[in-house]
Coordinates of C-alpha atoms in Angstrom, one line a residue:
X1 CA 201.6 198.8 99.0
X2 CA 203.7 201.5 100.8
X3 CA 200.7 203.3 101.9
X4 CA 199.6 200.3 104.2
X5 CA 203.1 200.0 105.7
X6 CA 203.5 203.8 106.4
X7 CA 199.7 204.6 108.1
X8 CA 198.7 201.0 108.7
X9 CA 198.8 200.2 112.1
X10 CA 201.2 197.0 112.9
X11 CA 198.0 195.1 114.2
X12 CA 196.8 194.4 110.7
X13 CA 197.0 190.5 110.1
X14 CA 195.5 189.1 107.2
X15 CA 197.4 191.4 104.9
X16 CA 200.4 189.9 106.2
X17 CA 199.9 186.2 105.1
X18 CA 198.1 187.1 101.7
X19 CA 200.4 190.4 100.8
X20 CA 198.9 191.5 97.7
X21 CA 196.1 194.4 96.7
X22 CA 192.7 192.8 96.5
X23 CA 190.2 195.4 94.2
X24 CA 187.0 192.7 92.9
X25 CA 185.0 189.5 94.3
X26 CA 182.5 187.6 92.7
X27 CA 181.3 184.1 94.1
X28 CA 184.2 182.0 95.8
X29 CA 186.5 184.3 94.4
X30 CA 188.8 187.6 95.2
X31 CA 190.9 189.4 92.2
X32 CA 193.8 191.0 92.9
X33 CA 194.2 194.8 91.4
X34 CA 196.5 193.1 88.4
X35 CA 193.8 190.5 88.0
X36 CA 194.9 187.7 89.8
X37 CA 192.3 185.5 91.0
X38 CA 192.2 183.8 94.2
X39 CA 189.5 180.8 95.6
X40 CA 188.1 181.7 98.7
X41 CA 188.3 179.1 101.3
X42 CA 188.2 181.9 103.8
X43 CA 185.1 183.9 102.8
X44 CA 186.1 186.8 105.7
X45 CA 185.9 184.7 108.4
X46 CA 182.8 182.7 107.7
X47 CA 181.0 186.4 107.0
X48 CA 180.1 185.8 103.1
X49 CA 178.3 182.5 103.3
X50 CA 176.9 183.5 100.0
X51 CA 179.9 184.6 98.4
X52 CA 181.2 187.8 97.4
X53 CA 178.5 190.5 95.8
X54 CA 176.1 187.6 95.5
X55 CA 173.7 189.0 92.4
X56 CA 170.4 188.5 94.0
X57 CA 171.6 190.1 97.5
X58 CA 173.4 193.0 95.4
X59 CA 170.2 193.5 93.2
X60 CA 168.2 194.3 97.0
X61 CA 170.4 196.3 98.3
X62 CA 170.9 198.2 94.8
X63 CA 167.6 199.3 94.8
X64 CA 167.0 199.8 98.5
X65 CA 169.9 202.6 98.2
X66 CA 168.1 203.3 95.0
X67 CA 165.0 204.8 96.3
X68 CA 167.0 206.1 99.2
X69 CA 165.5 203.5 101.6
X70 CA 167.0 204.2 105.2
X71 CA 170.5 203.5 105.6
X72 CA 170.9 204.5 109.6
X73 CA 168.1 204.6 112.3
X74 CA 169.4 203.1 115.6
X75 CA 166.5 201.2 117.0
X76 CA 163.9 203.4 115.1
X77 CA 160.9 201.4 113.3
X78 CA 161.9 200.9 109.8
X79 CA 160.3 199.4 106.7
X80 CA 163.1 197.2 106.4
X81 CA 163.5 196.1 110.0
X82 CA 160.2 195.0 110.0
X83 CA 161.1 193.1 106.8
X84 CA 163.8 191.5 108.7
X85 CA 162.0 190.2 111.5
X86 CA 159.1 189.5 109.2
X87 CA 161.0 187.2 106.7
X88 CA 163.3 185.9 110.3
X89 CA 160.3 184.7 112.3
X90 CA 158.9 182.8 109.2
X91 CA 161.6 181.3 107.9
X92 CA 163.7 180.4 110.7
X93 CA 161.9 180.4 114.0
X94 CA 158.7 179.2 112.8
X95 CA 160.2 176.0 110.8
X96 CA 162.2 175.4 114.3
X97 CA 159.4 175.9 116.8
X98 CA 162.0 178.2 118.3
X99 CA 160.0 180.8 120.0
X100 CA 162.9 184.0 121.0
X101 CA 162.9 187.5 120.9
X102 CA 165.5 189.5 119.0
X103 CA 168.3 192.0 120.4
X104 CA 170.0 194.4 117.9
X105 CA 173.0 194.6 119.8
X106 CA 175.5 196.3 117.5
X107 CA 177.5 195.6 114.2
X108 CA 179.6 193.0 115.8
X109 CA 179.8 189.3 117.1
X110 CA 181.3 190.5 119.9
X111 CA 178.4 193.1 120.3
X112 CA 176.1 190.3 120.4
X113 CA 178.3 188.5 123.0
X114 CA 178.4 191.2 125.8
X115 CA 174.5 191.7 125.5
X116 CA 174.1 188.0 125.7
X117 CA 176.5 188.2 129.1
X118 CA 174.9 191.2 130.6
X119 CA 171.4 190.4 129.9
X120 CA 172.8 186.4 131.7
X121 CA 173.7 188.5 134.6
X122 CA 170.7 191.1 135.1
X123 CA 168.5 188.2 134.9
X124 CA 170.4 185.5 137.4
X125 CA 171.4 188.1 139.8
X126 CA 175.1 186.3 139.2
X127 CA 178.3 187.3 138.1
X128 CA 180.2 184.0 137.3
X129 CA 179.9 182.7 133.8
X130 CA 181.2 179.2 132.4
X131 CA 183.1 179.2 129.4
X132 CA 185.3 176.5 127.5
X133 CA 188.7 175.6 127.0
X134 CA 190.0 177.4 123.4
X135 CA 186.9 178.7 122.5
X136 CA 186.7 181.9 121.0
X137 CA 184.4 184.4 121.4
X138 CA 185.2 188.3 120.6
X139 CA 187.8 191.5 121.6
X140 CA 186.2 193.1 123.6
X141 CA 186.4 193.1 127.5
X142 CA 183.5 190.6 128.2
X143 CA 184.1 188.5 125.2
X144 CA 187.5 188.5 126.0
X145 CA 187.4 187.1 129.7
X146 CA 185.4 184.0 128.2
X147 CA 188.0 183.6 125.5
X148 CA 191.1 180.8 125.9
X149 CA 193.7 182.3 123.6
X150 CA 196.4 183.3 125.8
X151 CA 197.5 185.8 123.8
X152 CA 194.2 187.8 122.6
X153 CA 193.3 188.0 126.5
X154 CA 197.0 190.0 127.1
X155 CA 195.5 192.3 124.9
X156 CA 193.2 193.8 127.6
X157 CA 195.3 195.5 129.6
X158 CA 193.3 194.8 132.8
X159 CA 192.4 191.6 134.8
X160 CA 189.9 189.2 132.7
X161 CA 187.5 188.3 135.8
X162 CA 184.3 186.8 136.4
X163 CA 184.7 184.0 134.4
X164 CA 185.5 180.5 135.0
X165 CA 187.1 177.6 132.4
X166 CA 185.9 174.2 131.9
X167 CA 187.4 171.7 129.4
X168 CA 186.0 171.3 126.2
X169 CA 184.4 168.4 124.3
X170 CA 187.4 165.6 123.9
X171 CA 190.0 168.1 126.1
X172 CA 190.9 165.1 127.7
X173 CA 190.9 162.8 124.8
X174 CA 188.3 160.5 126.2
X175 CA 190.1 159.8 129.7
X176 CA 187.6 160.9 131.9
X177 CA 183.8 161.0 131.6
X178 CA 182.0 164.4 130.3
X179 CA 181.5 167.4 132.7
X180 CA 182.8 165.0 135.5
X181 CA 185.3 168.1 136.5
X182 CA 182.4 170.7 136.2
X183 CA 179.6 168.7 138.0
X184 CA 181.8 167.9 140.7
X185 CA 182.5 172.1 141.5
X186 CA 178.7 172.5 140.9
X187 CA 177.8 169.8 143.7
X188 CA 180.3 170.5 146.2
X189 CA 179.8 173.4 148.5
X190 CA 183.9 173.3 149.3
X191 CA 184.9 173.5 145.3
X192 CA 184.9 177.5 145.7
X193 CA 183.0 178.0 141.9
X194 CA 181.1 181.1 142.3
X195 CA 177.0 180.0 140.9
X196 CA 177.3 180.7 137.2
X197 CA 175.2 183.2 135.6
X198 CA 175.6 181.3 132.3
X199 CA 177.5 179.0 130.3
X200 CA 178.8 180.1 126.9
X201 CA 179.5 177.6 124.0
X202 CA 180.4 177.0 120.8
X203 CA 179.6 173.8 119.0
X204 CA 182.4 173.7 116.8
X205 CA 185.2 176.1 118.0
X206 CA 186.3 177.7 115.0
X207 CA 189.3 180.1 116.4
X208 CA 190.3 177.4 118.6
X209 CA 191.2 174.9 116.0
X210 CA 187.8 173.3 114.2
X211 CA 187.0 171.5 117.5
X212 CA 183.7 169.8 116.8
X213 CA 181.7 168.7 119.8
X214 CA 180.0 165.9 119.7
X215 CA 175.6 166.0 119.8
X216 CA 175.9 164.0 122.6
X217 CA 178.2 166.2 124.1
X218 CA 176.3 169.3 123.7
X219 CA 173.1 167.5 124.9
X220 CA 174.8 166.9 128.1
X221 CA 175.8 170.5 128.3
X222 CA 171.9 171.5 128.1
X223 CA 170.8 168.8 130.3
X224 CA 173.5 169.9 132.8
X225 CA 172.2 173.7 132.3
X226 CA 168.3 172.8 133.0
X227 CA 169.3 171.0 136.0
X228 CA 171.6 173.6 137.6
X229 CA 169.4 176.4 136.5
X230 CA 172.5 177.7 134.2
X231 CA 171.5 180.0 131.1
X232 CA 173.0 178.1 128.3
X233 CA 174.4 180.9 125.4
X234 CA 175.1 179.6 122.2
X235 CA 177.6 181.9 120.4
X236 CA 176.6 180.9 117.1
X237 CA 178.7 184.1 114.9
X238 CA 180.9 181.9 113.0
X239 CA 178.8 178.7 113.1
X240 CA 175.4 179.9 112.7
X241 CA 173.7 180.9 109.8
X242 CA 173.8 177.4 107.9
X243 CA 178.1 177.1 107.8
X244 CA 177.5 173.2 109.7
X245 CA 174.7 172.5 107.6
X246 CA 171.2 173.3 109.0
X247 CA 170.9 177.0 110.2
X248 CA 171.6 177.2 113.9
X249 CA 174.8 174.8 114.6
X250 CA 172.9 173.3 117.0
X251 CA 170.0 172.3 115.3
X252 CA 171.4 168.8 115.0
X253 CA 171.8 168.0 118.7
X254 CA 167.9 168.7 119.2
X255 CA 168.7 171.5 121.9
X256 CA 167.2 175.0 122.8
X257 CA 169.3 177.5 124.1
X258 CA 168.5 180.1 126.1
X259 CA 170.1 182.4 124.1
X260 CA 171.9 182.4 121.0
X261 CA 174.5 185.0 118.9
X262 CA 174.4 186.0 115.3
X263 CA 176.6 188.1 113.2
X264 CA 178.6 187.5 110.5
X265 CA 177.0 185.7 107.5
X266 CA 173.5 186.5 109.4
X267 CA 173.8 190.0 106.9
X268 CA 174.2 188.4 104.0
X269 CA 176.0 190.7 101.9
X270 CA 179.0 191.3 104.4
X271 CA 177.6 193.7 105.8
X272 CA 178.2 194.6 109.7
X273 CA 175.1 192.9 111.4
X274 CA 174.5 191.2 114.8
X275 CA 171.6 189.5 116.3
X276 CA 171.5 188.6 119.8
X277 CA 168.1 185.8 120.3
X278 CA 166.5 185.7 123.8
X279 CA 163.8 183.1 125.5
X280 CA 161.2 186.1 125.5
X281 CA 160.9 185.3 129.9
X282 CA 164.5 186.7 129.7
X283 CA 163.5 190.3 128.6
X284 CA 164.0 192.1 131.4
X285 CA 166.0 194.9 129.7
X286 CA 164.6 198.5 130.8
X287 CA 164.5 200.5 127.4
X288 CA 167.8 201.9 126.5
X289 CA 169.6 199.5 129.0
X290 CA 171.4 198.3 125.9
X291 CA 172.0 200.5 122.9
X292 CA 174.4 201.7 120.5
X293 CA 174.4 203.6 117.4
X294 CA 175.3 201.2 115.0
X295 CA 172.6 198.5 115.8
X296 CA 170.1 199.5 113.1
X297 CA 172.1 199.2 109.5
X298 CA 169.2 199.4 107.2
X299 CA 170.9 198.0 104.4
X300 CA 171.8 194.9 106.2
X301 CA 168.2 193.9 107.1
X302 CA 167.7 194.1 103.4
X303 CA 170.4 192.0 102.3
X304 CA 169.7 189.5 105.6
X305 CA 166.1 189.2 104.8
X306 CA 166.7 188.9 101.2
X307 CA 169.6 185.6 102.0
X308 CA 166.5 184.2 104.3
X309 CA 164.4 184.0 101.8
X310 CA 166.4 183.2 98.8
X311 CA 168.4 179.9 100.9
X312 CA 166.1 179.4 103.8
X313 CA 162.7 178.6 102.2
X314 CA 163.3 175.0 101.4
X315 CA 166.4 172.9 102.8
X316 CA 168.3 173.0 99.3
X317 CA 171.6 174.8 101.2
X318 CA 171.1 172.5 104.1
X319 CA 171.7 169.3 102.2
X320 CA 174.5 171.1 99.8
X321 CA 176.4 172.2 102.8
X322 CA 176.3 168.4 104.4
X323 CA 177.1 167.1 101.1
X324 CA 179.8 169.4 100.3
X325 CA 181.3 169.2 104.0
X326 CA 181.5 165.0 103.8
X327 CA 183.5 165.5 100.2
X328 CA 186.0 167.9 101.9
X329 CA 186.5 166.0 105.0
X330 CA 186.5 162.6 103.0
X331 CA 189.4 164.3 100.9
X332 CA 190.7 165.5 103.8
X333 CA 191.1 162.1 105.9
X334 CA 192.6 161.0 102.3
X335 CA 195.9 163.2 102.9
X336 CA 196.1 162.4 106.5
X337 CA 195.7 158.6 105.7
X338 CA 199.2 159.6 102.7
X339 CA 201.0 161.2 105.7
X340 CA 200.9 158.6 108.5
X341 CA 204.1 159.6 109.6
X342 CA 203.1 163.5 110.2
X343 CA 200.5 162.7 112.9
X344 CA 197.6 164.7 110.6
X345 CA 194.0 165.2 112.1
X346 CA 191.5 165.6 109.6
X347 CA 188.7 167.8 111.3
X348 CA 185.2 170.2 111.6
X349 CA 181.4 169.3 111.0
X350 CA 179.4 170.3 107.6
X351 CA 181.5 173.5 105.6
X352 CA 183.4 174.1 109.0
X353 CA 187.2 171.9 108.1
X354 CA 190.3 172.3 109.0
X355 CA 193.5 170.0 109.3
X356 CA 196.0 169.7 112.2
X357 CA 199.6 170.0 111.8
X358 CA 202.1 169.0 114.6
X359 CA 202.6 172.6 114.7
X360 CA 201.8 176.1 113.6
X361 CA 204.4 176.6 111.7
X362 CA 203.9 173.5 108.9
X363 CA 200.7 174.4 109.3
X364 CA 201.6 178.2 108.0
X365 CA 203.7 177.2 105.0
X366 CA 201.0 174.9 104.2
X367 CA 198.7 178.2 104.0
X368 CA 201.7 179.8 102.0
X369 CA 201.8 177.5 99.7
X370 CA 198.0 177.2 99.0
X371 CA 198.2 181.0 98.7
X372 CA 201.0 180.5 95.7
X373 CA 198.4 178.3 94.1
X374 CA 195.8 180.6 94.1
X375 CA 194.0 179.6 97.3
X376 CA 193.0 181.8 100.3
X377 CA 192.9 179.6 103.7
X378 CA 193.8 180.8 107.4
X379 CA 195.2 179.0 110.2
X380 CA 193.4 178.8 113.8
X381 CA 194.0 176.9 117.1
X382 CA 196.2 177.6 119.9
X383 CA 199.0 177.5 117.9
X384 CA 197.9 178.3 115.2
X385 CA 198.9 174.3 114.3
X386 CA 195.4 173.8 112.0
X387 CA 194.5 175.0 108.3
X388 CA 191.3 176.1 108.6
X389 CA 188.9 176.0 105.5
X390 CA 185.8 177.9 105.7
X391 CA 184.6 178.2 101.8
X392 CA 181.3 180.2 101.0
X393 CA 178.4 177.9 101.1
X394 CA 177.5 178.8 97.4
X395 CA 181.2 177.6 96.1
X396 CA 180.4 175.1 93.2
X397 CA 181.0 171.4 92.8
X398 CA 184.1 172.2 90.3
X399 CA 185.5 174.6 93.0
X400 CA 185.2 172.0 95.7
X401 CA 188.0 170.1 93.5
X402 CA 189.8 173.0 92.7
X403 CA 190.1 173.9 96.4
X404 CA 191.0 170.1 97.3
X405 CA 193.7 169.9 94.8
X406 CA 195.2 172.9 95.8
X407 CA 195.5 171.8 99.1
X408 CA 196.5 168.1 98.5
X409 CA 199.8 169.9 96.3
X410 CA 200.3 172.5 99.1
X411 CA 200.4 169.8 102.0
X412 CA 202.8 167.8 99.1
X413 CA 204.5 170.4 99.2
X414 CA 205.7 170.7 102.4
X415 CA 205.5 167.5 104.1
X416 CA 207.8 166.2 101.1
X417 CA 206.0 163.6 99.4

């Protein structure tokens, strides 16, 4: 692994916690180059909801490369953009009676982010935008100033402005009523809260620790939106694309944002992919307003359209996920019941889990040690206090078990007992 040390720049992460060579992946599992297999309860960051080289998304984009089908084409018309957006309206919005036009912003979450921000902004006349305590929401400048983590914003280099904190769902632990801080600045002419543009949410923070809001909570947050005449953005990257059961994370809560973000598992395959979904009254963009030269990856409309219709013509994955996501988090408030002592928070909302530590560093060695079992599982939160389980949606009942055990020996392990 010399190679990585010597050119590698130090920023490099993952690598760091999981320090072996990984050459294959197939399903819920990555091989290391001497054939060590590891369960993914990671599945890159919630981007390989259908597991590694899925066969029926690998057969599409095999023969789409095949016939050399377009790989690059910006925001050209293409056969399999129109494929995309096709198989998208029919089997998503339709279903939903979500009616939103569609924004290739880029390859990135944070891609769809800043369009979702700008576009806010050009359409409110207002620079101020809303955004929550610990959430999470991209590197890049814009995403950044509506991000909590105290250490990815030192990271910019310049002043994070034009955005404005408000607590999260439960911030408080239940002390004061909902939005009773934020109302209050929005009614009173004194507070000194610049009009917000937008507010940007996610309904389970997944960097920030598997904070799940509650329905009722996020219902507020709409109702609160509609009646200030606030865009509501729904950054939906991690979230979104059936990882809390339903597609859209907020399907549950019965609201319509005004605009919501894609990427990650919205490709598929793993394939760099963002979507950026607009009320079609909010199109206001003069052409070319928004660009770049990665928005049109070819072979990820294949693979996205083909996931859409494979898992999203019936509600088969829907009722897995939720199934699957009650198991974990019933096996999870198991261990945290066998640790009473070691103040444990089981946590997270359909395939979306993690569980708090009193710190980030028990929390780490509980990672360590699932990684010495053969289990890949990050931490996330503030601190870095919660061991965050995001397994591909297509993991098996067997691997369910095998990925609970694990982590009932690795918390064993270090908590002693």
């Amino acid at each position: 692994m010399s190679i990585f040390e010597k050119l590698e720049s130090e920023v490099r992460s993952y690598s760091r916690g999981w320090p072996v060579v990984f050459d294959r992946a197939v399903g819920s599992r990555l091989y290391a180059e001497d054939g060590t297999p590891y369960l993914d309860f990671f599945a890159g960051a919630g981007a390989l909801n259908y597991g590694h080289n899925n066969p029926v998304l690998k057969q599409a984009l095999l023969d789409y490369i095949a016939r050399d089908g377009v790989t690059h084409a910006l925001d050209m018309f293409t056969v399999a953009k129109r494929d995309l957006l096709e198989t998208f309206e029919e089997n998503i919005l339709k279903p939903r009676e979500l009616d939103y036009k569609v924004i290739f912003p880029g390859p990135g979450g944070a891609n769809a982010v800043e369009a979702a921000l700008k576009l806010a902004r050009k359409v409110t006349g207002r620079e101020s935008v809303i955004n929550f305590t610990n959430a999470f929401h991209g590197m890049t400048l814009g995403a950044l100033s509506v991000t909590g983590n105290s250490m990815k914003r030192s990271g910019a280099g310049v002043p994070l402005v034009h955005a404005t904190p408000m607590p999260y769902d439960q911030y408080f632990d239940g002390a004061y009523p909902d939005f009773l801080y934020f109302e209050r600045l929005l009614d009173d002419s004194g507070s000194g809260l610049n009009e917000p543009a937008a507010v940007i949410v996610e309904t389970v923070q997944g960097e920030g620790g598997i904070n799940a809001a509650s329905l009722e909570w996020l219902r507020g947050l709409s109702d609160l939106c509609e009646r200030h005449n606030i865009l509501l953005i729904v950054d939906d990257v991690q979230m979104g694309c059936g990882r809390t059961g339903p597609f859209f994370s907020f399907e549950d809560a019965g609201i319509k944002p005004d605009m919501v973000c894609l990427s990650k598992s919205i490709g598929g395959y793993g394939l760099p992919m963002a979507l950026t979904l607009i009320k079609p009254e909010l199109d206001v963009w003069e052409p070319g307003e928004h660009n770049g030269t990665f928005r049109g990856i070819n072979p990820a409309f294949v693979t996205a359209a083909e996931a859409l219709r494979t898992y999203w013509s019936d509600d088969e994955l829907e009722k897995s996920t939720r199934a699957k996501g009650e198991r974990i988090g019933a096996a999870l408030q198991g261990i945290v019941e066998a640790y009473p002592e070691a103040n444990l928070t089981a946590k997270g909302r359909g395939l979306a889990r993690g569980l708090e530590f009193e710190s980030g560093e028990i929390a780490g060695k509980v990672c360590a040690a699932a990684f010495e079992r053969g289990l890949l599982m990050e931490t996330s939160g503030p601190d870095s206090e919660v061991a965050k389980m995001l397994p591909p949606l297509t993991l098996t009942d067997a691997e369910v078990g095998e990925g609970l055990e694990i982590i009932d020996a690795s918390v064993k392990a270090v908590l002693g007992k």
